[in-house]
Each structure stands twice: as C-alpha cells, then as structure tokens.
Tab-separated table of C-alpha atoms in Angstrom:
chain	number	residue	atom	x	y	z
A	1	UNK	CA	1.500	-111.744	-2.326
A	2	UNK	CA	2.654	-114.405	-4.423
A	3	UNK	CA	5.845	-115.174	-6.560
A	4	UNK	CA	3.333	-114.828	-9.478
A	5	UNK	CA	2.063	-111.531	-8.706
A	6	UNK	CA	6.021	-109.997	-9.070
A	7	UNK	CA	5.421	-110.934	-13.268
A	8	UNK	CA	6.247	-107.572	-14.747
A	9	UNK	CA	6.283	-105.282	-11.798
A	10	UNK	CA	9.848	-103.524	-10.735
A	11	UNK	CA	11.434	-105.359	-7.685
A	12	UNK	CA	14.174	-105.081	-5.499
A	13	UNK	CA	15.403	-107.488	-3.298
A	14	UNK	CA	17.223	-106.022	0.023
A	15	UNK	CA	19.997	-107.615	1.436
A	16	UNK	CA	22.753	-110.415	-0.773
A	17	UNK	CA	23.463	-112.909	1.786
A	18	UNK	CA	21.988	-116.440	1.219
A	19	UNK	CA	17.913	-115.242	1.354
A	20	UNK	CA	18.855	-112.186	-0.856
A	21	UNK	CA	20.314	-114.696	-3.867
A	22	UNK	CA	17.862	-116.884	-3.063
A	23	UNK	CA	14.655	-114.382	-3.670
A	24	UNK	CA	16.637	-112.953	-6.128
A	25	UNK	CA	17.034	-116.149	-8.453
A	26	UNK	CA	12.966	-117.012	-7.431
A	27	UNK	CA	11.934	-113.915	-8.285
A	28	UNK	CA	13.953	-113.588	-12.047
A	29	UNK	CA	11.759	-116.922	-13.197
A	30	UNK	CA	8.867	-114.872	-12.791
A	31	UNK	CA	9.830	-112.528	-15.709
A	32	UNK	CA	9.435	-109.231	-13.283
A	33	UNK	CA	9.735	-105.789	-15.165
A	34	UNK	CA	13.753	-105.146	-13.482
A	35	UNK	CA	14.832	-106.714	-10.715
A	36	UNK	CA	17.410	-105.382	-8.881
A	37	UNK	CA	19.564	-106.322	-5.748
A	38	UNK	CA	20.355	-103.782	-2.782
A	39	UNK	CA	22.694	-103.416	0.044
A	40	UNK	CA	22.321	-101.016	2.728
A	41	UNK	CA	26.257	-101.218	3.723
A	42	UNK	CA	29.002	-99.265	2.354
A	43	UNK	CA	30.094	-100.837	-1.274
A	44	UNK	CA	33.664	-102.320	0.617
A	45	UNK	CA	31.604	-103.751	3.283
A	46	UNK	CA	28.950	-105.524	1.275
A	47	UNK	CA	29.063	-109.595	0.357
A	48	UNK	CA	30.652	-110.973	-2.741
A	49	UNK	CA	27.923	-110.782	-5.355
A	50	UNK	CA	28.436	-113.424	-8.433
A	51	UNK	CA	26.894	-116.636	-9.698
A	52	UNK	CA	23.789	-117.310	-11.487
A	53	UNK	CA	21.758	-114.159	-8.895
A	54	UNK	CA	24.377	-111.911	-10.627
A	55	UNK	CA	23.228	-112.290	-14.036
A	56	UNK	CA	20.024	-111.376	-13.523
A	57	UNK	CA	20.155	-108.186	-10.949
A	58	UNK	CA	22.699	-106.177	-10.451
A	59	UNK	CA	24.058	-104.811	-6.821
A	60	UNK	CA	23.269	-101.417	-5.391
A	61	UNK	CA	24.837	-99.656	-2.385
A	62	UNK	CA	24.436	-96.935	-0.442
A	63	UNK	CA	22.731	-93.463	-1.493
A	64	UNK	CA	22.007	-95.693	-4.596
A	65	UNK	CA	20.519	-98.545	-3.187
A	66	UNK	CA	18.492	-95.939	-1.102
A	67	UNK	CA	17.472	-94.455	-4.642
A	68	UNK	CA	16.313	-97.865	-5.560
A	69	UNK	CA	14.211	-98.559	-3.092
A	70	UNK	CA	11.904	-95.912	-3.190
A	71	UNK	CA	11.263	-96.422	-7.042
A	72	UNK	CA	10.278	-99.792	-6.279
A	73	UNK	CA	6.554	-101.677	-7.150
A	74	UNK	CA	7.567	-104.339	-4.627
A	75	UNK	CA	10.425	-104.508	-2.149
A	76	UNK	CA	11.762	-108.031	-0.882
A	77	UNK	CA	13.544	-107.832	2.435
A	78	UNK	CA	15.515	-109.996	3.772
A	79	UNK	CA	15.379	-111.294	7.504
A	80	UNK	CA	18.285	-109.430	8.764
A	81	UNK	CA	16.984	-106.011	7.721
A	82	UNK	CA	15.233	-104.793	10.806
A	83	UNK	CA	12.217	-103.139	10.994
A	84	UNK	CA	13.027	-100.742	12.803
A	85	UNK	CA	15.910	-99.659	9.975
A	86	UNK	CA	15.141	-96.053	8.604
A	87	UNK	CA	14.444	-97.095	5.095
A	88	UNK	CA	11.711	-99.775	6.061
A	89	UNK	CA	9.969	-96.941	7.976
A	90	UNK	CA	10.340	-94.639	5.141
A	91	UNK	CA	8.963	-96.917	2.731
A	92	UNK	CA	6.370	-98.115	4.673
A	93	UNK	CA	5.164	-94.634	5.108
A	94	UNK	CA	5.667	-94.104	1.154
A	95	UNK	CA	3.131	-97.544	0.804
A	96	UNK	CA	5.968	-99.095	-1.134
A	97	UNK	CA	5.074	-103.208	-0.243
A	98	UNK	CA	7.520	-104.662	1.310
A	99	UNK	CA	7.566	-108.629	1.778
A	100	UNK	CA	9.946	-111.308	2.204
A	101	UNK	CA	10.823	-114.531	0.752
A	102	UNK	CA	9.360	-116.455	3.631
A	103	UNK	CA	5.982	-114.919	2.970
A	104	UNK	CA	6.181	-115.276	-0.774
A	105	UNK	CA	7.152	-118.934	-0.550
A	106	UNK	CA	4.132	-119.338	2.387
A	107	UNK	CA	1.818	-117.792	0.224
A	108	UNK	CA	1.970	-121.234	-2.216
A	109	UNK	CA	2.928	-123.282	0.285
A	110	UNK	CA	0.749	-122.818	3.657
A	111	UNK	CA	-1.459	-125.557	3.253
A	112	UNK	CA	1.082	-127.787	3.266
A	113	UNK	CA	2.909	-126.572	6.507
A	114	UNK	CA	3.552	-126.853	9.938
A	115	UNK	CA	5.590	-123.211	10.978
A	116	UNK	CA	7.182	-123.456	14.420
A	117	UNK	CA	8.028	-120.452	16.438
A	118	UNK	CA	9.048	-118.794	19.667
A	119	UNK	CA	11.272	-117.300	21.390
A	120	UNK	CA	12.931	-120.289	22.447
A	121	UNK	CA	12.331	-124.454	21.617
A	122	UNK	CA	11.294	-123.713	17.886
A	123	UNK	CA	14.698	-125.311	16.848
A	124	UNK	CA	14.137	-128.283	19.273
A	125	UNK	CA	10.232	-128.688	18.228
A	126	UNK	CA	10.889	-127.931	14.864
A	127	UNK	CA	13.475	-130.886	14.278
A	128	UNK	CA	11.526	-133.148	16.749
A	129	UNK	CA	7.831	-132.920	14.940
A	130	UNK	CA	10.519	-133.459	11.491
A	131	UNK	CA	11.626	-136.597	12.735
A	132	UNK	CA	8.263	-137.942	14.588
A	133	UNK	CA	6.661	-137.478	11.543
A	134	UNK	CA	9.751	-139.220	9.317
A	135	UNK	CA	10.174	-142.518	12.291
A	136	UNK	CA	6.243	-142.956	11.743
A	137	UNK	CA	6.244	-143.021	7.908
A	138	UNK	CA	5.246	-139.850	6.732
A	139	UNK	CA	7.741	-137.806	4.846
A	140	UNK	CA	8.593	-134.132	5.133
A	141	UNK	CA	10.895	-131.462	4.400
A	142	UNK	CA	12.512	-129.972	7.325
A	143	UNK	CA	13.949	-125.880	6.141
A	144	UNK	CA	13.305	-122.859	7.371
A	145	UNK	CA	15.376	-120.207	9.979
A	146	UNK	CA	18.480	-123.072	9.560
A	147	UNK	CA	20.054	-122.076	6.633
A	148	UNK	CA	18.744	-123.131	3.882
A	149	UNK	CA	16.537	-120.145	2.550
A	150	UNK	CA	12.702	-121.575	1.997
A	151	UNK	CA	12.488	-120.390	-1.705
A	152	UNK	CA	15.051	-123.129	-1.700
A	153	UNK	CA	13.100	-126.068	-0.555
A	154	UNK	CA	12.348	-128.805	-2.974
A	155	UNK	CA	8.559	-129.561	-4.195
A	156	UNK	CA	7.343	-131.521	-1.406
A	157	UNK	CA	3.554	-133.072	0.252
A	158	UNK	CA	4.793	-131.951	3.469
A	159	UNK	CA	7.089	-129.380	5.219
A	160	UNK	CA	8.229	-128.566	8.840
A	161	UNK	CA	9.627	-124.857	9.297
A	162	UNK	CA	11.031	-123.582	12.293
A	163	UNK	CA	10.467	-119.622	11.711
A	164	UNK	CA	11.939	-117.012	13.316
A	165	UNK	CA	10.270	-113.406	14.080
A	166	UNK	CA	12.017	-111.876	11.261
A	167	UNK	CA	10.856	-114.220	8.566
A	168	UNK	CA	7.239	-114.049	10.834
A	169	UNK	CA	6.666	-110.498	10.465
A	170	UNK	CA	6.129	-110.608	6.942
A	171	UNK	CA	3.687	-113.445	6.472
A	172	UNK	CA	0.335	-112.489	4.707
A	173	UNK	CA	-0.648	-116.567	5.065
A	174	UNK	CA	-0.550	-118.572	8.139
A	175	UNK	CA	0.919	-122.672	7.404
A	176	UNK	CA	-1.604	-125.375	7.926
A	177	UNK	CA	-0.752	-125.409	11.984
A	178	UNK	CA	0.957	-122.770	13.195
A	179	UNK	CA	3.212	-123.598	16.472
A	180	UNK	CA	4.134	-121.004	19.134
A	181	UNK	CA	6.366	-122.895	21.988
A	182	UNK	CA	7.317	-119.550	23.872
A	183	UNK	CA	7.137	-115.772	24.392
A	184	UNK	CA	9.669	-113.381	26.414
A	185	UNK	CA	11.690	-110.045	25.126
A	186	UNK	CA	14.248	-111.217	22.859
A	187	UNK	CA	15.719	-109.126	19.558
A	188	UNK	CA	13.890	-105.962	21.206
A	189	UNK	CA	16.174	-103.403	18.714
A	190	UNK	CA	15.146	-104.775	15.825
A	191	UNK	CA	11.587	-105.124	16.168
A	192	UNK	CA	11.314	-101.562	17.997
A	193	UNK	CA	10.488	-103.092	21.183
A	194	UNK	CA	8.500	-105.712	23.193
A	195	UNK	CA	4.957	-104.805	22.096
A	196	UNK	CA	6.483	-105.132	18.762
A	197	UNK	CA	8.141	-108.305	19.038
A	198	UNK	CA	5.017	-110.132	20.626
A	199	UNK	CA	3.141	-108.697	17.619
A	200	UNK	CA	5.955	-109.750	14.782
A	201	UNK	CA	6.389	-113.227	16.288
A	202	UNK	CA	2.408	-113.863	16.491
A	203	UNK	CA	2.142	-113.158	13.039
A	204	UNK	CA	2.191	-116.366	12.282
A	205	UNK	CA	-0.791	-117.049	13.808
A	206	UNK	CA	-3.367	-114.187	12.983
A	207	UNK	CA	-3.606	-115.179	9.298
A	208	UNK	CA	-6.076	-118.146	9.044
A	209	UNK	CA	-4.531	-121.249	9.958
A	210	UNK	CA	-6.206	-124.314	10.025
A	211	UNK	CA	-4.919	-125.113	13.573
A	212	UNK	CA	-2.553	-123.169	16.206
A	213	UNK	CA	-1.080	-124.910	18.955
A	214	UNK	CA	0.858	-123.527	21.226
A	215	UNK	CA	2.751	-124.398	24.833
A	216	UNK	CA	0.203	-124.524	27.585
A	217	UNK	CA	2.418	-123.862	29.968
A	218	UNK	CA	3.748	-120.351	29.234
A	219	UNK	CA	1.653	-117.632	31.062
A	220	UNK	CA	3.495	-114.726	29.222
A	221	UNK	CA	2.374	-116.860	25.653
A	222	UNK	CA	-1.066	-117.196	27.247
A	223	UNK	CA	-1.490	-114.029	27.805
A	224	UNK	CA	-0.123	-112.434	24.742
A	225	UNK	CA	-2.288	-115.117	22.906
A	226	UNK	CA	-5.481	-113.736	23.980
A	227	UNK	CA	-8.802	-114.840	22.921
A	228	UNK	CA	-7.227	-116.619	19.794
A	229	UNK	CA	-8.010	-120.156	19.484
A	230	UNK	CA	-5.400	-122.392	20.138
A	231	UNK	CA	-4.761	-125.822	21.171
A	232	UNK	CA	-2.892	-125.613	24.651
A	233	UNK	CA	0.027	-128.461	24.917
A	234	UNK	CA	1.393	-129.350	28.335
A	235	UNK	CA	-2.152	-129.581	29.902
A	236	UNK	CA	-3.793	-132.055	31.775
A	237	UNK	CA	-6.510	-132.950	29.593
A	238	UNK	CA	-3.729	-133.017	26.335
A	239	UNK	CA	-0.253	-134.123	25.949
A	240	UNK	CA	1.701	-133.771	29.419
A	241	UNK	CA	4.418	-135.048	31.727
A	242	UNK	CA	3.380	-136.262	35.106
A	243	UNK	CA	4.770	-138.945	37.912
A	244	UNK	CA	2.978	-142.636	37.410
A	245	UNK	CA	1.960	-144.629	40.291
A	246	UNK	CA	5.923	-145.339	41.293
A	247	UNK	CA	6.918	-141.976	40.901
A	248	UNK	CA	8.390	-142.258	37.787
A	249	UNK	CA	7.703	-139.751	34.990
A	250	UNK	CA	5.109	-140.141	32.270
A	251	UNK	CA	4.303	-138.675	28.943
A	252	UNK	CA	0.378	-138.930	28.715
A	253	UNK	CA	-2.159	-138.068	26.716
A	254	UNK	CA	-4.832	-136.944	29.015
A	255	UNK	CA	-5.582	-140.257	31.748
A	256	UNK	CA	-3.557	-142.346	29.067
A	257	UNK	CA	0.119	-142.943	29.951
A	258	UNK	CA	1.860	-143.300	26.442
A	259	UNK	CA	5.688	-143.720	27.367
A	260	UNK	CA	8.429	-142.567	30.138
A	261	UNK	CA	9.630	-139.495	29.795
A	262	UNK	CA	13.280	-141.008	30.419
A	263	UNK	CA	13.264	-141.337	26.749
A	264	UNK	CA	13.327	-138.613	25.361
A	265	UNK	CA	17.343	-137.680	25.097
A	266	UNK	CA	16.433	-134.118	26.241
A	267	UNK	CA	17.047	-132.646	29.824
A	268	UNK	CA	14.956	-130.074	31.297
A	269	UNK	CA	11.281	-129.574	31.831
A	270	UNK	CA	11.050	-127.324	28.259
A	271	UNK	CA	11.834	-129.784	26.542
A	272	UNK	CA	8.888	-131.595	28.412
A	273	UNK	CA	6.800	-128.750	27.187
A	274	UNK	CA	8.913	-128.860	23.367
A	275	UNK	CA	7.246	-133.011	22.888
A	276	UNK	CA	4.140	-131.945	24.260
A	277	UNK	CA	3.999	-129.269	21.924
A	278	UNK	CA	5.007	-131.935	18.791
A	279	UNK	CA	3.299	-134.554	19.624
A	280	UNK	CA	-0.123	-132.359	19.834
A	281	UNK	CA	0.736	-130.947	16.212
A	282	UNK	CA	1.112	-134.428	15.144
A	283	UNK	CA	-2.803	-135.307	16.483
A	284	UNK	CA	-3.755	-132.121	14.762
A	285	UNK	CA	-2.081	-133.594	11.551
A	286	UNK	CA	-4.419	-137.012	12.242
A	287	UNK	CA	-1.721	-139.539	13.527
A	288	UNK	CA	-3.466	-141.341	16.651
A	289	UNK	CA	-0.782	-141.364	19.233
A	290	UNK	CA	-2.547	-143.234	21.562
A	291	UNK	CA	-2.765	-145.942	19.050
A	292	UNK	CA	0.807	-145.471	17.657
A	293	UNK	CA	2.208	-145.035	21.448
A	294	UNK	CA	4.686	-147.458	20.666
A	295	UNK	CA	5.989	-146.756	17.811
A	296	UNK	CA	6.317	-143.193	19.150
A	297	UNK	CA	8.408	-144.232	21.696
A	298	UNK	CA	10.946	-145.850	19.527
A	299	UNK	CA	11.002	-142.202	17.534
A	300	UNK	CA	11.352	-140.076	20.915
A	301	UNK	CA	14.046	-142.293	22.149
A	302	UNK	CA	16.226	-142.096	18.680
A	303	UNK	CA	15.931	-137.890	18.685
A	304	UNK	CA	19.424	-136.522	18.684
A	305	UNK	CA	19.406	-132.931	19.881
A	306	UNK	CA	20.363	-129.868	18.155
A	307	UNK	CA	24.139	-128.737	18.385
A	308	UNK	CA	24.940	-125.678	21.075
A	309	UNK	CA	21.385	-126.201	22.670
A	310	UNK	CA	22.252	-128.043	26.084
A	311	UNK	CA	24.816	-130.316	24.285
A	312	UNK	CA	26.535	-132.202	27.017
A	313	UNK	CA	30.680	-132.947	26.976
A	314	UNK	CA	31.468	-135.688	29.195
A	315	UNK	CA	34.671	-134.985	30.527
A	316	UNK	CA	37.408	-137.302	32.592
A	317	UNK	CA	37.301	-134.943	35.696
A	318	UNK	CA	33.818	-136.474	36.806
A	319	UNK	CA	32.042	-133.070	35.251
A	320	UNK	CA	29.522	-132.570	32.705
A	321	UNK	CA	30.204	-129.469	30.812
A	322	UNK	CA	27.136	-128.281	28.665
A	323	UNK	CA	27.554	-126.184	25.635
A	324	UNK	CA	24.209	-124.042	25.570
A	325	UNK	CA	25.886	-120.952	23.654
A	326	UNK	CA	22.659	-120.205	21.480
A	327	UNK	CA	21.195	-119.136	24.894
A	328	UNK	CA	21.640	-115.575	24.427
A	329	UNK	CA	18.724	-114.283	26.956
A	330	UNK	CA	18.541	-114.086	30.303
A	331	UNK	CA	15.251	-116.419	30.300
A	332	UNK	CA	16.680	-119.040	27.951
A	333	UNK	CA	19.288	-119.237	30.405
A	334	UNK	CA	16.853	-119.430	33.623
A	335	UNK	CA	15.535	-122.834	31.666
A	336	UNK	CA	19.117	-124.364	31.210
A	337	UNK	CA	20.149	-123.908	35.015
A	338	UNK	CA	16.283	-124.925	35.627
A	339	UNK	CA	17.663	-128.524	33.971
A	340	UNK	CA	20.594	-129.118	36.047
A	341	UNK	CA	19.067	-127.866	39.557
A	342	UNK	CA	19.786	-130.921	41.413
A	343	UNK	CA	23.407	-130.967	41.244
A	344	UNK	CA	26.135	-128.862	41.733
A	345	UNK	CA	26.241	-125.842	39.356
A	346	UNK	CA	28.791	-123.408	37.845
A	347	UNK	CA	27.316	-121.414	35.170
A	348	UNK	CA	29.009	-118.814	32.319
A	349	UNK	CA	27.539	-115.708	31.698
A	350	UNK	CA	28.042	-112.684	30.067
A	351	UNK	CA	28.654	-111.475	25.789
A	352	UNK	CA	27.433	-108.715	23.504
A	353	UNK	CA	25.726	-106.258	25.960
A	354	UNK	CA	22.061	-105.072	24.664
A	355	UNK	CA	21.021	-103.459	27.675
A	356	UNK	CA	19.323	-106.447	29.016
A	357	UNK	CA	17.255	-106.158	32.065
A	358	UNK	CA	18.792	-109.079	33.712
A	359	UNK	CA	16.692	-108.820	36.941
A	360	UNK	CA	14.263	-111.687	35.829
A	361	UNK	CA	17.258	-113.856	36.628
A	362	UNK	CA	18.180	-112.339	40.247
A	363	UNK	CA	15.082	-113.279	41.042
A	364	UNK	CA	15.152	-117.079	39.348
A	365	UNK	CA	18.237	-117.571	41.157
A	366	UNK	CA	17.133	-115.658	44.589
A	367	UNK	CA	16.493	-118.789	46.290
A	368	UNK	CA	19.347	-121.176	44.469
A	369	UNK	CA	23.032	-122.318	45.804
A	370	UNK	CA	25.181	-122.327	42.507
A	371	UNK	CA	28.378	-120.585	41.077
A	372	UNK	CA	28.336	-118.071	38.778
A	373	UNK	CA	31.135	-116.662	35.948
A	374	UNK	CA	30.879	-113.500	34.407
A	375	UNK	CA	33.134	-112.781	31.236
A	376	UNK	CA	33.034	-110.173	29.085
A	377	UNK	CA	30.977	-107.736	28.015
A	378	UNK	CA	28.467	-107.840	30.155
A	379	UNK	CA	29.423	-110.401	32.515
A	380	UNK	CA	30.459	-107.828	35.396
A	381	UNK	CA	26.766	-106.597	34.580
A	382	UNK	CA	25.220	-109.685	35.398
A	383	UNK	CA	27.710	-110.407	38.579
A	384	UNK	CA	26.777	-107.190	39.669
A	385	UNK	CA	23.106	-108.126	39.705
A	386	UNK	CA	23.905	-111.171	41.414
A	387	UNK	CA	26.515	-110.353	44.054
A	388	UNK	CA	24.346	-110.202	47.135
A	389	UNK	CA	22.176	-113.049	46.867
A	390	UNK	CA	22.974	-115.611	49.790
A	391	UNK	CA	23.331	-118.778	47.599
A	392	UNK	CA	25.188	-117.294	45.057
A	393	UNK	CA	28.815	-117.098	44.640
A	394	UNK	CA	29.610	-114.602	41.713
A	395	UNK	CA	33.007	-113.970	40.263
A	396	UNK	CA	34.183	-112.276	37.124
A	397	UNK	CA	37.137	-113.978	34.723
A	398	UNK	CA	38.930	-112.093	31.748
A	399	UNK	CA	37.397	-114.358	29.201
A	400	UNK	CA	35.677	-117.681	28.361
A	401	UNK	CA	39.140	-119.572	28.557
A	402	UNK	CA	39.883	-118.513	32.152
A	403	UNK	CA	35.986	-118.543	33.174
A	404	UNK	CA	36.497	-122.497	32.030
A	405	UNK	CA	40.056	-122.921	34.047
A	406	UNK	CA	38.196	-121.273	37.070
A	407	UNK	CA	34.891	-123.339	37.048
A	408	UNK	CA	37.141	-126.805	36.751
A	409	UNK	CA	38.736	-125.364	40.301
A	410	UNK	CA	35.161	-124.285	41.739
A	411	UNK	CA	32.714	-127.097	40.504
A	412	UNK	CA	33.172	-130.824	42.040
A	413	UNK	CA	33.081	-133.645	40.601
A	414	UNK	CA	29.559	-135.501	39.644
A	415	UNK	CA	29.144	-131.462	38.747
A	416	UNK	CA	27.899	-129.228	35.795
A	417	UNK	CA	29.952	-126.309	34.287
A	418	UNK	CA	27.286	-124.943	32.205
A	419	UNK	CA	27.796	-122.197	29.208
A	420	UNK	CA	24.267	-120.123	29.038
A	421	UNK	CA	25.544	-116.715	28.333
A	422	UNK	CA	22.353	-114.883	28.231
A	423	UNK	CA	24.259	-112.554	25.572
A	424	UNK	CA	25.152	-113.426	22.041
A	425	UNK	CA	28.452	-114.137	20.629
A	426	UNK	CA	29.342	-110.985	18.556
A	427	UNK	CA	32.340	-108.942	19.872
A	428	UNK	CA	34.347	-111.349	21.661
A	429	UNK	CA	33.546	-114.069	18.811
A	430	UNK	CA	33.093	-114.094	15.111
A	431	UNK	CA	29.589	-116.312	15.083
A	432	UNK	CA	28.159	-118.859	18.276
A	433	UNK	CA	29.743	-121.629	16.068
A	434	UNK	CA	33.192	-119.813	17.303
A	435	UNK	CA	32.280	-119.031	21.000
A	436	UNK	CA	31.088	-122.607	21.146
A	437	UNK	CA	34.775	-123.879	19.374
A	438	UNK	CA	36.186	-121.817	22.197
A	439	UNK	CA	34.503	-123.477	25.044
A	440	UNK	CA	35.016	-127.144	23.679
A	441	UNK	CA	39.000	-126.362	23.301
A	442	UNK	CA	38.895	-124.978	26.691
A	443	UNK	CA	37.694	-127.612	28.572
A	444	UNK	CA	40.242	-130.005	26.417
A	445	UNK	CA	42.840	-127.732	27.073
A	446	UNK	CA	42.483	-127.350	30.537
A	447	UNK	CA	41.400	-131.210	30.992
C-alpha cells in the first residue's frame, strides 16, 4: 500500500507521538476521505496534540478511539502499538488493513534502500554502511528507528535505514538490500512470542529484495533464515577477520587482506561481524573494495561509535568504565563481556524485569572469572542464577549509584566496570538516556 492509495478512503492513524504526526501530516496531502488520529490511553494520559497534524485530524481516546478504529478503510499504526494489543487482533480479524508509516514510505522508496535489522548491531551497521558509503563519495540519507520518523526523510538517490521489528512487521516491500546482522528473543510481549518475533523481524526480507545479506556467523540467524537466499558476511570466502602471517588481525575479503582490524574504533568480535556485514552490502551496492581498500581504511578508522553502545569513560583510577545501557538482553550482554574477556571484569546487571530466561548467560559465563552487580529489579534474579558458578563472584547493591561505588572497590586498576544490564531502563529510570546520565555522574561522583 502506498501513500497514494489512502486518496479518498477513511483513515486513522494510531498512536500521536512523533510517527503518529508524522503519518498523520503525510497522509492529509493525499486528500483521504477523513483522517483521524487515535490514542489508545486514557484522554489525561495521552501526548499534547497541536501544530500543523492538529488541523487536519482530530484526537480520539478511549471507547472512542476504539469506535474509530473499527469504522476505518485503512488503519496506520504506529511502532509502539504492539501486535499483540487487543484492538490489532480485533481488527485484523475484522480485515480492517492495518499498515504503518514505515511500510507506506518503503512502498515508494524500496528501490532506493538499504534496511538494516536485528536484534542487535543494526544501529552500529546501520551508521557504519551511512558513513562508508558518505567517506567514499556516494551520498545517502541515514533515518529510520533513530528518531526521525521515515515519512520525514528528505527526497534523496540513496537511503540507509536501520529498522526495527516493529516498523518490520508491517512492510509489504522489501528495500533494495535488506540486512539482518542478528537473531535471539528480544521484545517477546509485544510480538506474542519468539516464533513471532523471528517472523516480524524477517519481514524485511520475504518481500522481493534485490539482495539480502545477512551475518554469517549467527547460527540462530542461519537457521531461522532457512532456504532464503542470502549473502553470508563473516565467511571465509567473503568479508572476514582473521590473524595475518604475524598474528595480527586482518579484515579480508576472501585470500585478499584489505586492512587491520585495529582500525576500526569498535571493540568486540560483533562488531567484527557488524563491518563484515557493511562492507558486503557495499559490494552488493557495486563499490569494489578490493580496489578501494585504501580508501576504506581511512573511512573505518574515522567511524565514531554510537552513544550507550560500548561507549568507553576513561577514568583517573586506571579503569575503563563502559556505558553499554541499550543492552537490555541477556545475549547483548554475553557480547559486551565477550569484548573485554581478557582483563579484569566487573559487570552491572539487572532493570525492568520481563521474565527473562537468563540461563543463556549462566552458561556464557560458566567457565569465566569476573565480578558481577545486580541492582534492581531483577538484578537479585540474575545473581541468583549466577551465585554458584566457581569463577563468579555475585553480589547485589541497592541501586546503580552504589553498584558503581562497589565495583570501584572490587575491580583493579588496568580494569573494566562494565554497565550491560540485560534489562531496560523503565522503572528505576525515565528513558536509557537517564540510566546512562546516572552511571556517568556516578563514576564522577565517586571518582
């Protein structure tokens, strides 16, 4: 479905945060029969509703936004309405259409995209394919899942999306080359489960793209992926890491070493598998990186990485704390502590308790020596996981402040005090951006 196809049909757009006036201001140009805005919260509860999106829909709540909704044509959801949310089911089993803005923007756009997702490194790939592409001449729009709603994106020859599974479920048009970096349970309650998440997040691929690429190196991906084709990064005979002759690391492409790995800003071996991943999308886009090798290493060795993702704070004590507070699973955090396994370790846990199965990291950290805080909410959950493995010294602290105090008293200097909660942020903390504010102040404060 296309913007076009809304022209005098009766549409509601679900949900007024910044997608909602986004779709909502798309979707008026388009001369629809009434177009109408809806919020499932209670009236006092819903966001401020003004500007330009206000003078062409007005706002519904509650039993009559529900009343909306089912005398739709078309219904436009936005990413943070689940699918698992009574209403979508209802419709669905009504056959009202329900789409989004990411799939009504794809549906013009596709050929001209590369859509990057997974369950973790679609940031990281996202923003590094962005500025490959950018370094080596050729200009792109970077949007997507980082704020800036895609119906918002200027005209443009060329665009790089990182996509998340909400804004993948609804796509009815796969981008040019379609990017999967990584698959394990995350955001099981609003997807209705793992089966359902694998399915969601893969929607990006199953709709004709021109080429898929996806990490190599993932067996859960692999397997999920099936007989689709797909490029595999991270392979031998592709884009992969590897010791030269002397033992240092190499980023080759098949026999032919291209640069040292050492350049790329990044630690941790998935973020090997991330520039694998981007610099076999930019082959499939037709830039020879063999013959641009050097150039390519400039552009690798200028990336800056993304904030709250492994972002390292020197500090005068002689240890590195890392901020990795978007880690908010217990197998994003199994790669951070995979980064920093050769030196001493002290890693926070523990957030917003989802009922996480949190024995795929007893068992990632069954044969490690490291320190681990729990905090609140489901920090004692973790510990408790964790208490009886030999290497492991677990301990619980009231909250992120004192977890911070006590790993400055545990962890020695030339150390790492890394924050990979494996939980999110709501609860204890209005938004990451806050937790993360919280750990930084911390580690001043108790400098």
């Amino acid at each position: 479905m296309r913007l076009s196809d809304l022209r005098g049909r009766r549409v509601v757009v679900w949900g007024t945060g910044r997608e909602g006036r986004a779709a909502v201001t798309a979707i008026a140009a388009q001369q629809p029969a009434e177009l109408v805005a809806v919020e499932d919260r209670p009236a006092g509860d819903a966001l401020p509703w003004g500007g330009a999106p206000a003078e062409v829909a007005a706002v519904y709540t509650g039993e009559q936004a529900h009343e909306r909704l089912l005398a739709a044509d078309v219904v436009v959801r936005s990413p943070g309405v689940p699918q698992t949310h009574p209403w979508v089911i209802e419709l669905r089993e009504r056959g009202v259409p329900i789409t989004g803005g990411t799939a009504l923007w794809m549906a013009d756009h596709a050929a001209r995209t590369v859509g990057v997702t997974g369950s973790k490194g679609k940031s990281t790939t996202a923003s590094l394919i962005s500025h490959l592409l950018t370094v080596l001449g050729r200009a792109n729009v970077f949007g997507g899942n980082i704020g800036v709603p895609l119906l918002n994106l200027p005209e443009a020859d060329r665009y790089v999306l990182e996509l998340s599974s909400y804004q993948c479920s609804d796509l009815t048009d796969s981008p040019r080359v379609a990017v999967v970096t990584s698959l394990f349970p995350e955001h099981l309650d609003a997807h209705g489960g793992e089966r359902e998440y694998y399915r969601d997040k893969l929607n990006l691929i199953d709709h004709g793209p021109e080429v898929t690429v996806v990490n190599g190196t993932d067996p859960r991906l692999l397997a999920e992926l099936g007989s689709r084709p797909a490029i595999r990064a991270g392979l031998p005979d592709g884009f992969h890491v590897a010791s030269g002759p002397d033992g240092t690391a190499w980023v080759y492409a098949g026999d032919r070493p291209l640069f040292i790995r050492a350049l790329l800003p990044l630690v941790g071996r998935h973020n090997e598998s991330n520039l694998c991943v981007a610099l076999t999308v930019l082959e499939a886009l037709g830039i020879d990186c063999v013959a641009e090798h050097e150039a390519l290493a400039r552009a690798v060795a200028t990336f800056t990485g993304l904030p709250h993702r492994l972002a390292e704070i020197a500090d005068p004590a002689g240890i590195t704390f890392v901020d990795d507070t978007l880690s908010t699973s217990p197998y994003s955090a199994m790669h951070a502590i995979e980064a920093y396994e050769d030196r001493p370790l002290t890693v926070i846990v523990g957030g917003a308790d989802r009922g996480l199965d949190y024995t795929p990291l007893r068992e990632h950290l069954a044969a490690r020596e490291l320190t681990v805080i729990g905090v609140p909410d489901s920090g004692p959950r973790i510990i408790g996981e964790l208490r009886d493995l030999p290497g492991v010294r677990a301990e619980l602290a009231e909250d992120l402040v004192a977890a911070v105090r006590q790993a400055r008293r545990l962890t020695p200097a030339g150390g790492v005090v890394l924050l990979s909660p494996a939980a999110p942020s709501y609860g204890q903390f209005r938004n990451f951006e806050h937790r993360s504010e919280v750990f930084a102040q911390a580690i001043r404060d108790t400098a």
